[in-house]
């Protein structure tokens, strides 16, 4: 029997586009109540208007700890609980480390690692008090292999994998599941795909990329499992991704 997600309160970071927006659309149709968090309020409000769900729009810069605190506080004030944290916000900076912009690279670590830690740390006491909860982190295939053309991005996702695996063991007795969703190449704005025809070409046609909707379906699968089942890591790859 799968878990019913109706009325579950979900925080989605990085919800203004890509995987975050696709997950918001899918979870809204499952009856979830959503906090949509990102820097782009206009995009969040446009998304909220199209969703058949109770939503809270939270402007949150994941490099600003005060924004993360405000996002959690606003969710609790509005909904009274937090059932699911989908720590999805992330950025990508590839290239040779020696030639890279060190400020951009350390900012990537702040968003891909530090922000996830802060979000999880803030929701854990609430989940422990209610005796249940799910924390899902958007990781990457780069967290499972060493990708030489993206050393700091790969390092950030390796960090997330270790975090998920160890935190899961710490919280297992509290009824809290900790899980990693790790996609391969995804055709969305983060990777420079904006046109629907281009997305269809590389996903349904060439099959070298996933879509954001593929990732949303994977998240739904993870969250829908009965409480005694934890999908610790779910790695999904496009059929024809051959560069790893």
CSV table of N, CA and C in Angstrom, one decimal, residues 109-242:
chain,number,residue,atom,x,y,z
A,109,UNK,N,29.0,26.0,-3.3
A,109,UNK,CA,29.1,25.2,-2.1
A,109,UNK,C,28.1,25.7,-1.1
A,110,UNK,N,27.9,27.0,-1.0
A,110,UNK,CA,27.0,27.6,0.0
A,110,UNK,C,25.6,27.2,-0.3
A,111,UNK,N,25.2,27.2,-1.6
A,111,UNK,CA,23.9,26.8,-2.0
A,111,UNK,C,23.7,25.3,-2.0
A,112,UNK,N,24.6,24.6,-2.6
A,112,UNK,CA,24.5,23.1,-2.8
A,112,UNK,C,24.7,22.3,-1.5
A,113,UNK,N,25.4,22.9,-0.5
A,113,UNK,CA,25.8,22.2,0.7
A,113,UNK,C,25.2,22.9,1.9
A,114,UNK,N,25.7,24.1,2.2
A,114,UNK,CA,25.4,24.8,3.4
A,114,UNK,C,23.9,25.0,3.5
A,115,UNK,N,23.2,25.4,2.5
A,115,UNK,CA,21.8,25.7,2.6
A,115,UNK,C,21.0,24.4,2.9
A,116,UNK,N,21.4,23.3,2.3
A,116,UNK,CA,20.8,22.0,2.6
A,116,UNK,C,20.9,21.7,4.1
A,117,UNK,N,22.1,21.9,4.6
A,117,UNK,CA,22.3,21.6,6.1
A,117,UNK,C,21.5,22.5,6.9
A,118,UNK,N,21.4,23.8,6.6
A,118,UNK,CA,20.6,24.7,7.4
A,118,UNK,C,19.1,24.4,7.3
A,119,UNK,N,18.6,24.0,6.1
A,119,UNK,CA,17.2,23.7,6.0
A,119,UNK,C,16.9,22.4,6.8
A,120,UNK,N,17.7,21.4,6.7
A,120,UNK,CA,17.4,20.2,7.4
A,120,UNK,C,17.5,20.4,8.9
A,121,UNK,N,18.6,21.1,9.3
A,121,UNK,CA,18.8,21.3,10.8
A,121,UNK,C,17.5,22.0,11.4
A,122,UNK,N,16.9,22.9,10.6
A,122,UNK,CA,15.8,23.7,11.1
A,122,UNK,C,14.5,22.9,11.2
A,123,UNK,N,14.3,22.0,10.3
A,123,UNK,CA,13.0,21.2,10.3
A,123,UNK,C,13.1,20.0,11.1
A,124,UNK,N,14.3,19.5,11.5
A,124,UNK,CA,14.4,18.2,12.2
A,124,UNK,C,13.6,18.3,13.5
A,125,UNK,N,13.8,19.3,14.4
A,125,UNK,CA,13.1,19.3,15.6
A,125,UNK,C,11.6,19.2,15.5
A,126,UNK,N,11.0,19.9,14.5
A,126,UNK,CA,9.6,19.8,14.3
A,126,UNK,C,9.2,18.4,13.9
A,127,UNK,N,9.9,17.8,13.0
A,127,UNK,CA,9.6,16.4,12.6
A,127,UNK,C,9.8,15.4,13.7
A,128,UNK,N,10.8,15.6,14.6
A,128,UNK,CA,10.9,14.8,15.7
A,128,UNK,C,9.8,14.9,16.7
A,129,UNK,N,9.3,16.1,16.8
A,129,UNK,CA,8.2,16.3,17.8
A,129,UNK,C,6.9,15.7,17.3
A,130,UNK,N,6.7,15.6,15.9
A,130,UNK,CA,5.5,15.0,15.4
A,130,UNK,C,5.7,13.5,15.1
A,131,UNK,N,6.9,13.0,15.2
A,131,UNK,CA,7.2,11.6,15.1
A,131,UNK,C,7.3,11.1,13.7
A,132,UNK,N,7.4,12.0,12.7
A,132,UNK,CA,7.5,11.6,11.3
A,132,UNK,C,7.9,12.7,10.4
A,133,UNK,N,8.4,12.4,9.2
A,133,UNK,CA,8.8,13.4,8.3
A,133,UNK,C,9.7,12.8,7.2
A,134,UNK,N,9.8,13.5,6.1
A,134,UNK,CA,10.7,13.1,5.0
A,134,UNK,C,11.6,14.3,4.7
A,135,UNK,N,12.9,14.0,4.5
A,135,UNK,CA,13.9,15.0,4.0
A,135,UNK,C,14.4,14.4,2.7
A,136,UNK,N,14.2,15.0,1.6
A,136,UNK,CA,14.7,14.5,0.3
A,136,UNK,C,15.6,15.6,-0.2
A,137,UNK,N,16.8,15.2,-0.6
A,137,UNK,CA,17.8,16.1,-1.2
A,137,UNK,C,18.0,15.8,-2.7
A,138,UNK,N,18.0,16.9,-3.5
A,138,UNK,CA,18.3,16.7,-4.9
A,138,UNK,C,19.8,16.6,-5.0
A,139,UNK,N,20.3,15.4,-5.3
A,139,UNK,CA,21.7,15.2,-5.5
A,139,UNK,C,22.0,15.1,-7.0
A,140,UNK,N,22.8,14.2,-7.4
A,140,UNK,CA,23.2,14.1,-8.8
A,140,UNK,C,24.0,12.8,-9.0
A,141,UNK,N,24.0,12.3,-10.3
A,141,UNK,CA,24.9,11.2,-10.6
A,141,UNK,C,26.3,11.6,-10.3
A,142,UNK,N,26.6,12.9,-10.2
A,142,UNK,CA,27.9,13.4,-9.9
A,142,UNK,C,28.3,13.2,-8.4
A,143,UNK,N,27.3,12.8,-7.6
A,143,UNK,CA,27.6,12.4,-6.3
A,143,UNK,C,28.0,11.0,-6.1
A,144,UNK,N,28.0,10.2,-7.2
A,144,UNK,CA,28.3,8.8,-7.2
A,144,UNK,C,29.6,8.5,-7.9
A,145,UNK,N,30.0,9.4,-8.8
A,145,UNK,CA,31.2,9.2,-9.6
A,145,UNK,C,32.0,10.5,-9.5
A,146,UNK,N,33.3,10.5,-9.9
A,146,UNK,CA,34.1,11.7,-9.9
A,146,UNK,C,34.1,12.3,-11.3
A,147,UNK,N,33.4,13.4,-11.5
A,147,UNK,CA,33.3,14.0,-12.8
A,147,UNK,C,34.4,15.0,-13.0
A,148,UNK,N,35.4,14.8,-13.8
A,148,UNK,CA,36.6,15.7,-13.8
A,148,UNK,C,36.3,17.1,-14.3
A,149,UNK,N,35.3,17.3,-15.1
A,149,UNK,CA,35.0,18.6,-15.7
A,149,UNK,C,34.2,19.5,-14.8
A,150,UNK,N,33.8,18.9,-13.6
A,150,UNK,CA,33.0,19.7,-12.7
A,150,UNK,C,33.4,19.4,-11.2
A,151,UNK,N,34.7,19.6,-10.9
A,151,UNK,CA,35.2,19.1,-9.6
A,151,UNK,C,34.5,19.6,-8.4
A,152,UNK,N,34.1,20.9,-8.4
A,152,UNK,CA,33.5,21.4,-7.1
A,152,UNK,C,32.0,21.1,-7.1
A,153,UNK,N,31.3,21.1,-8.2
A,153,UNK,CA,29.9,20.6,-8.3
A,153,UNK,C,29.9,19.1,-7.8
A,154,UNK,N,30.8,18.3,-8.4
A,154,UNK,CA,30.9,16.9,-8.0
A,154,UNK,C,31.1,16.8,-6.5
A,155,UNK,N,32.0,17.6,-6.0
A,155,UNK,CA,32.3,17.5,-4.5
A,155,UNK,C,31.1,17.9,-3.7
A,156,UNK,N,30.4,18.9,-4.2
A,156,UNK,CA,29.2,19.3,-3.4
A,156,UNK,C,28.1,18.1,-3.4
A,157,UNK,N,28.0,17.4,-4.4
A,157,UNK,CA,27.1,16.3,-4.5
A,157,UNK,C,27.6,15.0,-3.7
A,158,UNK,N,28.9,14.8,-3.7
A,158,UNK,CA,29.4,13.8,-2.9
A,158,UNK,C,29.2,14.1,-1.4
A,159,UNK,N,29.3,15.4,-1.0
A,159,UNK,CA,29.0,15.8,0.3
A,159,UNK,C,27.6,15.5,0.7
A,160,UNK,N,26.7,15.7,-0.2
A,160,UNK,CA,25.3,15.5,0.0
A,160,UNK,C,25.0,14.0,0.2
A,161,UNK,N,25.7,13.2,-0.6
A,161,UNK,CA,25.5,11.7,-0.4
A,161,UNK,C,25.9,11.2,0.9
A,162,UNK,N,27.0,11.7,1.4
A,162,UNK,CA,27.5,11.3,2.7
A,162,UNK,C,26.6,11.8,3.8
A,163,UNK,N,26.1,13.1,3.6
A,163,UNK,CA,25.1,13.6,4.6
A,163,UNK,C,23.9,12.8,4.7
A,164,UNK,N,23.3,12.5,3.5
A,164,UNK,CA,22.1,11.7,3.5
A,164,UNK,C,22.3,10.3,4.2
A,165,UNK,N,23.3,9.7,3.8
A,165,UNK,CA,23.6,8.3,4.4
A,165,UNK,C,23.8,8.3,5.9
A,166,UNK,N,24.4,9.3,6.4
A,166,UNK,CA,24.7,9.3,7.8
A,166,UNK,C,23.5,9.9,8.6
A,167,UNK,N,22.9,11.0,8.1
A,167,UNK,CA,21.8,11.6,8.8
A,167,UNK,C,20.6,10.6,8.8
A,168,UNK,N,20.4,9.8,7.8
A,168,UNK,CA,19.4,8.8,7.8
A,168,UNK,C,19.5,7.8,9.0
A,169,UNK,N,20.7,7.4,9.3
A,169,UNK,CA,20.9,6.5,10.4
A,169,UNK,C,20.7,7.2,11.8
A,170,UNK,N,21.0,8.5,11.8
A,170,UNK,CA,20.8,9.2,13.1
A,170,UNK,C,19.3,9.4,13.4
A,171,UNK,N,18.5,9.5,12.3
A,171,UNK,CA,17.1,9.9,12.5
A,171,UNK,C,16.1,8.7,12.3
A,172,UNK,N,16.6,7.6,12.0
A,172,UNK,CA,15.8,6.4,11.7
A,172,UNK,C,14.8,6.1,12.8
A,173,UNK,N,15.3,6.2,14.0
A,173,UNK,CA,14.4,5.9,15.2
A,173,UNK,C,13.4,7.0,15.5
A,174,UNK,N,13.5,8.1,14.8
A,174,UNK,CA,12.5,9.2,15.0
A,174,UNK,C,11.4,9.2,14.0
A,175,UNK,N,11.4,8.2,13.1
A,175,UNK,CA,10.3,8.1,12.1
A,175,UNK,C,10.6,9.1,11.0
A,176,UNK,N,11.8,9.5,10.8
A,176,UNK,CA,12.1,10.5,9.7
A,176,UNK,C,13.0,9.8,8.7
A,177,UNK,N,12.5,9.8,7.4
A,177,UNK,CA,13.2,9.2,6.3
A,177,UNK,C,14.1,10.3,5.7
A,178,UNK,N,15.3,9.9,5.3
A,178,UNK,CA,16.2,10.9,4.7
A,178,UNK,C,16.7,10.2,3.4
A,179,UNK,N,16.5,10.9,2.2
A,179,UNK,CA,16.6,10.3,0.9
A,179,UNK,C,17.3,11.2,-0.1
A,180,UNK,N,17.8,10.6,-1.1
A,180,UNK,CA,18.6,11.3,-2.1
A,180,UNK,C,18.0,11.0,-3.5
A,181,UNK,N,17.6,12.0,-4.2
A,181,UNK,CA,17.2,11.9,-5.6
A,181,UNK,C,18.3,12.3,-6.5
A,182,UNK,N,18.9,11.4,-7.3
A,182,UNK,CA,20.1,11.7,-8.0
A,182,UNK,C,20.0,11.5,-9.5
A,183,UNK,N,19.6,12.6,-10.2
A,183,UNK,CA,19.4,12.4,-11.7
A,183,UNK,C,20.7,12.6,-12.5
A,184,UNK,N,20.7,12.1,-13.7
A,184,UNK,CA,21.8,12.4,-14.6
A,184,UNK,C,21.4,13.7,-15.3
A,185,UNK,N,21.8,13.9,-16.6
A,185,UNK,CA,21.6,15.1,-17.3
A,185,UNK,C,20.1,15.4,-17.4
A,186,UNK,N,19.7,16.6,-17.1
A,186,UNK,CA,18.3,17.0,-17.1
A,186,UNK,C,18.1,18.2,-18.0
A,187,UNK,N,17.2,18.2,-18.9
A,187,UNK,CA,17.0,19.2,-19.9
A,187,UNK,C,16.1,20.3,-19.3
A,188,UNK,N,16.7,21.2,-18.5
A,188,UNK,CA,15.9,22.3,-18.0
A,188,UNK,C,16.8,23.6,-18.0
A,189,UNK,N,16.3,24.6,-17.4
A,189,UNK,CA,17.0,25.9,-17.5
A,189,UNK,C,18.4,25.9,-16.8
A,190,UNK,N,18.5,25.1,-15.8
A,190,UNK,CA,19.8,25.0,-15.1
A,190,UNK,C,20.9,24.6,-16.1
A,191,UNK,N,20.5,23.8,-17.0
A,191,UNK,CA,21.5,23.3,-18.0
A,191,UNK,C,21.3,23.9,-19.4
A,192,UNK,N,20.6,25.1,-19.4
A,192,UNK,CA,20.6,25.9,-20.6
A,192,UNK,C,19.4,25.5,-21.6
A,193,UNK,N,18.5,24.7,-21.1
A,193,UNK,CA,17.4,24.3,-22.0
A,193,UNK,C,16.1,25.1,-21.6
A,194,UNK,N,15.6,25.9,-22.6
A,194,UNK,CA,14.4,26.7,-22.3
A,194,UNK,C,13.3,26.4,-23.3
A,195,UNK,N,13.6,26.0,-24.5
A,195,UNK,CA,12.6,25.7,-25.5
A,195,UNK,C,12.1,24.3,-25.5
A,196,UNK,N,10.7,24.2,-25.5
A,196,UNK,CA,10.1,22.9,-25.4
A,196,UNK,C,10.5,22.0,-26.5
A,197,UNK,N,10.7,22.5,-27.7
A,197,UNK,CA,11.2,21.6,-28.8
A,197,UNK,C,12.6,21.1,-28.6
A,198,UNK,N,13.5,21.9,-28.0
A,198,UNK,CA,14.8,21.4,-27.7
A,198,UNK,C,14.7,20.3,-26.6
A,199,UNK,N,13.9,20.5,-25.6
A,199,UNK,CA,13.7,19.5,-24.5
A,199,UNK,C,13.2,18.2,-25.1
A,200,UNK,N,12.2,18.3,-26.0
A,200,UNK,CA,11.7,17.1,-26.6
A,200,UNK,C,12.7,16.4,-27.4
A,201,UNK,N,13.6,17.2,-28.1
A,201,UNK,CA,14.6,16.6,-29.0
A,201,UNK,C,15.6,15.7,-28.2
A,202,UNK,N,16.0,16.3,-27.0
A,202,UNK,CA,17.1,15.5,-26.3
A,202,UNK,C,16.5,14.5,-25.3
A,203,UNK,N,15.2,14.6,-25.0
A,203,UNK,CA,14.6,13.6,-24.1
A,203,UNK,C,13.9,12.5,-24.9
A,204,UNK,N,12.8,12.9,-25.5
A,204,UNK,CA,12.0,11.9,-26.3
A,204,UNK,C,12.7,11.4,-27.5
A,205,UNK,N,13.6,12.3,-28.1
A,205,UNK,CA,14.2,12.0,-29.4
A,205,UNK,C,15.6,11.3,-29.2
A,206,UNK,N,16.6,12.1,-28.8
A,206,UNK,CA,17.9,11.6,-28.7
A,206,UNK,C,18.1,10.8,-27.4
A,207,UNK,N,17.2,11.0,-26.4
A,207,UNK,CA,17.2,10.3,-25.1
A,207,UNK,C,18.6,10.5,-24.4
A,208,UNK,N,19.1,11.7,-24.5
A,208,UNK,CA,20.4,12.0,-23.8
A,208,UNK,C,20.1,12.7,-22.5
A,209,UNK,N,18.9,13.2,-22.3
A,209,UNK,CA,18.5,14.0,-21.1
A,209,UNK,C,17.2,13.5,-20.5
A,210,UNK,N,17.1,13.7,-19.2
A,210,UNK,CA,15.8,13.5,-18.6
A,210,UNK,C,15.0,14.8,-18.7
A,211,UNK,N,13.8,14.8,-18.3
A,211,UNK,CA,13.0,16.0,-18.1
A,211,UNK,C,12.8,16.3,-16.6
A,212,UNK,N,12.4,17.5,-16.3
A,212,UNK,CA,12.1,17.8,-14.9
A,212,UNK,C,11.0,17.0,-14.4
A,213,UNK,N,10.0,16.7,-15.3
A,213,UNK,CA,8.9,15.9,-15.0
A,213,UNK,C,9.3,14.4,-14.6
A,214,UNK,N,10.3,13.9,-15.3
A,214,UNK,CA,10.8,12.6,-14.9
A,214,UNK,C,11.3,12.6,-13.5
A,215,UNK,N,12.0,13.7,-13.1
A,215,UNK,CA,12.5,13.8,-11.7
A,215,UNK,C,11.3,13.9,-10.7
A,216,UNK,N,10.3,14.6,-11.1
A,216,UNK,CA,9.1,14.8,-10.3
A,216,UNK,C,8.4,13.4,-10.0
A,217,UNK,N,8.3,12.6,-11.1
A,217,UNK,CA,7.7,11.3,-10.9
A,217,UNK,C,8.5,10.4,-10.0
A,218,UNK,N,9.9,10.6,-10.1
A,218,UNK,CA,10.7,9.8,-9.2
A,218,UNK,C,10.6,10.3,-7.7
A,219,UNK,N,10.4,11.6,-7.5
A,219,UNK,CA,10.2,12.0,-6.2
A,219,UNK,C,8.9,11.5,-5.6
A,220,UNK,N,7.8,11.5,-6.4
A,220,UNK,CA,6.5,11.0,-6.0
A,220,UNK,C,6.6,9.6,-5.6
A,221,UNK,N,7.4,8.8,-6.4
A,221,UNK,CA,7.6,7.4,-6.1
A,221,UNK,C,8.2,7.2,-4.7
A,222,UNK,N,9.2,8.0,-4.4
A,222,UNK,CA,10.0,7.9,-3.1
A,222,UNK,C,9.0,8.3,-2.0
A,223,UNK,N,8.3,9.4,-2.1
A,223,UNK,CA,7.4,9.8,-1.0
A,223,UNK,C,6.2,8.9,-0.8
A,224,UNK,N,5.8,8.2,-1.9
A,224,UNK,CA,4.6,7.4,-1.8
A,224,UNK,C,4.8,6.1,-1.2
A,225,UNK,N,6.0,5.7,-0.9
A,225,UNK,CA,6.3,4.4,-0.3
A,225,UNK,C,5.7,4.3,1.1
A,226,UNK,N,5.3,3.2,1.6
A,226,UNK,CA,4.8,3.1,3.0
A,226,UNK,C,5.9,3.4,3.9
A,227,UNK,N,5.6,3.8,5.1
A,227,UNK,CA,6.5,4.4,6.1
A,227,UNK,C,7.7,3.5,6.4
A,228,UNK,N,7.5,2.2,6.3
A,228,UNK,CA,8.6,1.2,6.6
A,228,UNK,C,9.6,1.1,5.5
A,229,UNK,N,9.4,1.8,4.4
A,229,UNK,CA,10.2,1.7,3.2
A,229,UNK,C,10.9,3.0,3.0
A,230,UNK,N,12.3,3.0,2.9
A,230,UNK,CA,13.1,4.2,2.6
A,230,UNK,C,13.8,4.0,1.3
A,231,UNK,N,13.6,4.8,0.4
A,231,UNK,CA,14.4,4.8,-0.9
A,231,UNK,C,15.6,5.7,-0.6
A,232,UNK,N,16.7,5.1,-0.1
A,232,UNK,CA,17.8,5.9,0.4
A,232,UNK,C,18.4,6.7,-0.8
A,233,UNK,N,18.6,6.1,-1.9
A,233,UNK,CA,19.1,6.8,-3.1
A,233,UNK,C,18.3,6.3,-4.3
A,234,UNK,N,17.9,7.2,-5.1
A,234,UNK,CA,17.2,6.9,-6.4
A,234,UNK,C,18.0,7.6,-7.5
A,235,UNK,N,18.8,6.8,-8.2
A,235,UNK,CA,19.6,7.3,-9.3
A,235,UNK,C,18.8,7.1,-10.6
A,236,UNK,N,18.5,8.1,-11.4
A,236,UNK,CA,17.8,8.0,-12.6
A,236,UNK,C,18.7,8.6,-13.7
A,237,UNK,N,18.8,7.9,-14.8
A,237,UNK,CA,19.6,8.4,-16.0
A,237,UNK,C,18.9,8.3,-17.3
A,238,UNK,N,19.1,9.3,-18.2
A,238,UNK,CA,18.6,9.1,-19.5
A,238,UNK,C,19.2,7.9,-20.2
A,239,UNK,N,18.4,7.3,-21.0
A,239,UNK,CA,18.8,6.1,-21.7
A,239,UNK,C,20.2,6.2,-22.4
A,240,UNK,N,20.4,7.3,-23.0
A,240,UNK,CA,21.6,7.4,-23.9
A,240,UNK,C,22.6,8.4,-23.3
A,241,UNK,N,22.6,8.6,-22.0
A,241,UNK,CA,23.7,9.4,-21.4
A,241,UNK,C,25.0,8.5,-21.3
A,242,UNK,N,26.0,8.9,-22.1
A,242,UNK,CA,27.1,8.0,-22.2
A,242,UNK,C,28.4,8.8,-21.9
